[in-house]
Amino acid sequence: MSVNFSSQAKDYIKNNHIKYLLLEVDTIEEGCTAIYNPNLKILSKNMNSENVIENIETEDIQLFISKDFTSIFGTQNQFDLDLVGFFEKVLTITNIEAKTKNICKV
């Protein structure tokens, strides 16, 4: 597995002294639809948790991948990180799209 950083993401990580990131899933439920978004969370320390299934180490950071992420999006060969936002900067995964699912029983 590889992690690719845009130049803006590299600068943001370096300037903010970020060492640990957690890749997890944000779930939004509206009516009969569930929307699953990949979400990067900045951690202040190393994470040893039951919820983490995988750990990818690069020169600069450690990326922890949650069990929920793997169960919804499957295993990935590559993660592309970029910095988005104008006023509020946010690190995001650009190569994985949100998934929707019908959660109503028919």
Coordinates of N, CA and C in Angstrom, one line a residue:
M1 N 0.8 -1.2 0.0 CA 0.0 0.0 0.0 C 0.9 1.2 0.0
S2 N 0.4 2.2 -0.7 CA 1.2 3.5 -0.8 C 0.3 4.7 -0.4
V3 N 1.0 5.7 0.1 CA 0.3 6.9 0.4 C 1.0 8.0 -0.4
N4 N 0.2 8.8 -1.2 CA 0.7 9.9 -2.0 C 0.2 11.2 -1.5
F5 N 1.0 12.2 -1.4 CA 0.7 13.5 -0.9 C 0.8 14.5 -1.9
S6 N -0.2 15.4 -2.0 CA 0.0 16.6 -2.9 C 1.0 17.5 -2.2
S7 N 1.5 18.5 -2.9 CA 2.5 19.4 -2.4 C 1.9 20.2 -1.2
Q8 N 0.6 20.6 -1.4 CA -0.1 21.4 -0.3 C -0.3 20.5 0.9
A9 N -0.6 19.2 0.8 CA -0.8 18.3 1.9 C 0.6 18.1 2.6
K10 N 1.6 18.0 1.9 CA 3.0 17.8 2.5 C 3.3 19.0 3.3
D11 N 3.1 20.2 2.8 CA 3.4 21.5 3.5 C 2.6 21.6 4.8
Y12 N 1.3 21.3 4.6 CA 0.3 21.4 5.8 C 0.8 20.4 6.9
I13 N 1.1 19.2 6.5 CA 1.5 18.2 7.5 C 2.8 18.6 8.2
K14 N 3.7 19.1 7.4 CA 5.0 19.6 8.0 C 4.9 20.8 8.9
N15 N 4.1 21.8 8.4 CA 3.9 23.0 9.2 C 3.1 22.9 10.5
N16 N 2.2 21.9 10.5 CA 1.4 21.6 11.7 C 1.9 20.5 12.5
H17 N 3.1 19.9 12.2 CA 3.7 18.9 12.9 C 2.8 17.7 13.1
I18 N 2.1 17.2 12.1 CA 1.2 16.1 12.1 C 2.0 14.8 11.9
K19 N 1.8 13.9 12.9 CA 2.5 12.6 12.8 C 1.6 11.4 12.6
Y20 N 0.3 11.6 13.1 CA -0.6 10.4 13.0 C -1.9 10.8 12.4
L21 N -2.4 10.0 11.5 CA -3.7 10.2 10.9 C -4.5 8.9 11.0
L22 N -5.8 9.1 11.2 CA -6.8 7.9 11.3 C -7.7 8.0 10.1
L23 N -7.8 7.0 9.3 CA -8.8 6.9 8.2 C -10.0 6.2 8.7
E24 N -11.1 6.9 8.8 CA -12.3 6.3 9.3 C -13.5 6.6 8.4
V25 N -14.7 6.3 8.8 CA -15.9 6.5 8.0 C -16.9 7.4 8.8
D26 N -17.4 8.5 8.1 CA -18.5 9.3 8.6 C -19.7 8.7 8.0
T27 N -20.8 8.5 8.8 CA -22.0 8.0 8.3 C -23.1 9.0 8.5
I28 N -23.9 9.3 7.4 CA -25.0 10.1 7.5 C -26.2 9.3 7.0
E29 N -27.3 9.3 7.9 CA -28.5 8.6 7.5 C -29.6 9.6 7.3
E30 N -30.3 9.5 6.2 CA -31.4 10.4 5.9 C -32.5 9.5 5.3
G31 N -33.6 9.3 6.0 CA -34.6 8.4 5.5 C -34.2 7.0 5.3
C32 N -34.3 6.5 4.1 CA -33.8 5.2 3.7 C -32.4 5.1 3.2
T33 N -31.7 6.2 3.2 CA -30.4 6.2 2.6 C -29.3 6.5 3.6
A34 N -28.2 5.7 3.5 CA -27.0 5.9 4.3 C -25.9 6.3 3.4
I35 N -25.2 7.4 3.8 CA -24.1 7.9 3.0 C -22.8 7.7 3.8
Y36 N -21.8 7.0 3.2 CA -20.6 6.7 3.9 C -19.5 7.5 3.2
N37 N -18.8 8.4 4.0 CA -17.8 9.2 3.5 C -16.4 8.8 4.2
P38 N -15.4 8.7 3.4 CA -14.1 8.5 4.0 C -13.7 9.8 4.7
N39 N -13.1 9.6 5.9 CA -12.7 10.8 6.7 C -11.3 10.6 7.3
L40 N -10.5 11.6 7.2 CA -9.2 11.6 7.8 C -9.3 12.4 9.1
K41 N -8.8 11.8 10.2 CA -8.8 12.5 11.5 C -7.4 12.6 12.0
I42 N -7.0 13.8 12.4 CA -5.7 14.0 12.9 C -5.6 13.6 14.4
L43 N -4.6 12.8 14.7 CA -4.5 12.2 16.0 C -3.3 12.9 16.7
S44 N -3.4 13.1 18.0 CA -2.3 13.8 18.7 C -1.2 12.8 19.2
K45 N -1.5 11.5 19.2 CA -0.6 10.5 19.6 C -0.8 9.2 18.8
N46 N 0.2 8.3 19.0 CA 0.1 7.0 18.4 C -1.2 6.3 18.9
M47 N -1.8 5.5 18.0 CA -3.1 4.9 18.4 C -3.0 3.4 18.4
N48 N -3.3 2.8 19.5 CA -3.3 1.3 19.6 C -4.8 1.0 20.1
S49 N -5.6 0.7 19.1 CA -7.0 0.5 19.4 C -7.5 -0.8 18.7
E50 N -8.6 -1.3 19.3 CA -9.2 -2.4 18.7 C -9.9 -2.1 17.4
N51 N -10.2 -0.8 17.2 CA -10.9 -0.4 15.9 C -9.9 -0.3 14.8
V52 N -8.6 -0.3 15.0 CA -7.6 -0.1 13.9 C -7.3 -1.5 13.4
I53 N -7.4 -1.6 12.1 CA -7.1 -2.9 11.4 C -5.7 -2.9 10.7
E54 N -5.2 -1.7 10.4 CA -4.0 -1.6 9.6 C -3.3 -0.3 9.9
N55 N -1.9 -0.4 9.8 CA -1.1 0.8 10.1 C -0.1 0.9 8.9
I56 N -0.1 2.1 8.2 CA 0.8 2.3 7.2 C 1.8 3.4 7.6
E57 N 3.1 3.1 7.6 CA 4.1 4.1 8.0 C 4.8 4.6 6.7
T58 N 4.9 6.0 6.7 CA 5.7 6.6 5.7 C 6.8 7.3 6.4
E59 N 7.6 8.1 5.6 CA 8.7 8.9 6.2 C 8.2 9.9 7.2
D60 N 7.1 10.5 6.9 CA 6.6 11.6 7.7 C 5.5 11.2 8.7
I61 N 4.6 10.3 8.3 CA 3.4 10.1 9.2 C 3.1 8.6 9.3
Q62 N 2.2 8.3 10.2 CA 1.6 7.0 10.4 C 0.1 7.1 10.0
L63 N -0.4 6.3 9.1 CA -1.8 6.3 8.8 C -2.4 5.0 9.3
F64 N -3.4 5.2 10.2 CA -4.1 4.1 10.8 C -5.4 4.0 10.0
I65 N -5.8 2.7 9.7 CA -7.0 2.5 9.0 C -8.0 1.7 9.9
S66 N -9.2 2.2 10.0 CA -10.2 1.6 10.9 C -10.8 0.4 10.3
K67 N -11.4 -0.5 11.1 CA -12.1 -1.6 10.7 C -13.3 -1.2 9.9
D68 N -14.0 -0.2 10.3 CA -15.2 0.3 9.6 C -14.9 0.7 8.2
F69 N -13.8 1.4 8.0 CA -13.4 1.8 6.7 C -13.1 0.6 5.8
T70 N -12.4 -0.4 6.3 CA -12.1 -1.5 5.5 C -13.4 -2.3 5.1
S71 N -14.3 -2.4 6.1 CA -15.5 -3.2 5.8 C -16.4 -2.5 4.8
I72 N -16.4 -1.2 4.7 CA -17.3 -0.4 3.8 C -16.6 -0.2 2.4
F73 N -15.3 0.2 2.4 CA -14.6 0.5 1.2 C -13.7 -0.6 0.7
G74 N -13.5 -1.6 1.5 CA -12.5 -2.7 1.1 C -11.1 -2.3 1.3
T75 N -10.2 -3.2 0.9 CA -8.8 -2.8 1.0 C -8.4 -2.0 -0.2
Q76 N -7.5 -1.1 0.0 CA -7.1 -0.2 -1.1 C -5.6 -0.3 -1.3
N77 N -5.1 -0.2 -2.5 CA -3.7 -0.2 -2.8 C -3.0 1.1 -2.7
Q78 N -3.8 2.2 -2.8 CA -3.2 3.5 -2.8 C -4.2 4.5 -2.1
F79 N -3.6 5.5 -1.4 CA -4.3 6.6 -0.8 C -3.7 7.9 -1.3
D80 N -4.5 8.8 -1.8 CA -4.1 10.1 -2.3 C -4.6 11.1 -1.3
L81 N -3.7 11.8 -0.6 CA -4.1 12.9 0.3 C -3.8 14.2 -0.3
D82 N -4.8 15.1 -0.1 CA -4.7 16.5 -0.6 C -5.3 17.4 0.4
L83 N -5.0 18.7 0.3 CA -5.5 19.7 1.2 C -6.6 20.5 0.4
V84 N -7.8 20.6 1.0 CA -8.9 21.3 0.4 C -9.4 22.4 1.3
G85 N -10.2 23.3 0.8 CA -10.8 24.3 1.6 C -10.1 25.7 1.4
F86 N -10.8 26.7 1.5 CA -10.3 28.1 1.3 C -9.9 28.7 2.6
F87 N -10.9 28.9 3.5 CA -10.6 29.5 4.8 C -10.2 28.4 5.8
E88 N -11.0 27.3 5.8 CA -10.6 26.2 6.7 C -10.0 25.1 5.9
K89 N -8.8 24.8 6.2 CA -8.0 23.8 5.4 C -8.3 22.4 6.0
V90 N -8.6 21.4 5.2 CA -8.9 20.1 5.6 C -8.1 19.1 4.8
L91 N -7.5 18.1 5.4 CA -6.8 17.0 4.7 C -7.9 16.0 4.3
T92 N -7.8 15.5 3.1 CA -8.9 14.6 2.6 C -8.2 13.6 1.7
I93 N -9.0 12.5 1.5 CA -8.6 11.4 0.6 C -9.3 11.7 -0.7
T94 N -8.6 11.8 -1.8 CA -9.2 12.2 -3.1 C -9.5 11.1 -4.0
N95 N -8.9 9.9 -3.8 CA -9.2 8.8 -4.7 C -10.2 7.8 -4.3
I96 N -11.0 8.1 -3.2 CA -12.0 7.2 -2.8 C -13.3 8.0 -2.6
E97 N -14.3 7.6 -3.4 CA -15.6 8.3 -3.4 C -16.5 7.8 -2.3
A98 N -17.4 8.7 -1.9 CA -18.5 8.3 -0.9 C -19.4 7.2 -1.5
K99 N -19.9 6.4 -0.6 CA -20.8 5.3 -1.0 C -22.2 5.6 -0.4
T100 N -23.2 5.3 -1.2 CA -24.6 5.3 -0.7 C -25.2 4.0 -0.6
K101 N -26.1 3.8 0.3 CA -26.8 2.4 0.5 C -28.2 2.6 0.9
N102 N -29.1 1.8 0.3 CA -30.5 1.8 0.7 C -30.6 1.0 2.0
I103 N -31.0 1.6 3.1 CA -31.0 0.8 4.4 C -32.4 0.5 4.8
C104 N -33.4 0.7 4.0 CA -34.8 0.4 4.4 C -35.1 -1.1 4.1
K105 N -35.8 -1.7 4.9 CA -36.3 -3.1 4.7 C -37.5 -3.1 3.8
V106 N -37.4 -3.9 2.8 CA -38.6 -4.0 1.8 C -39.3 -5.2 2.0

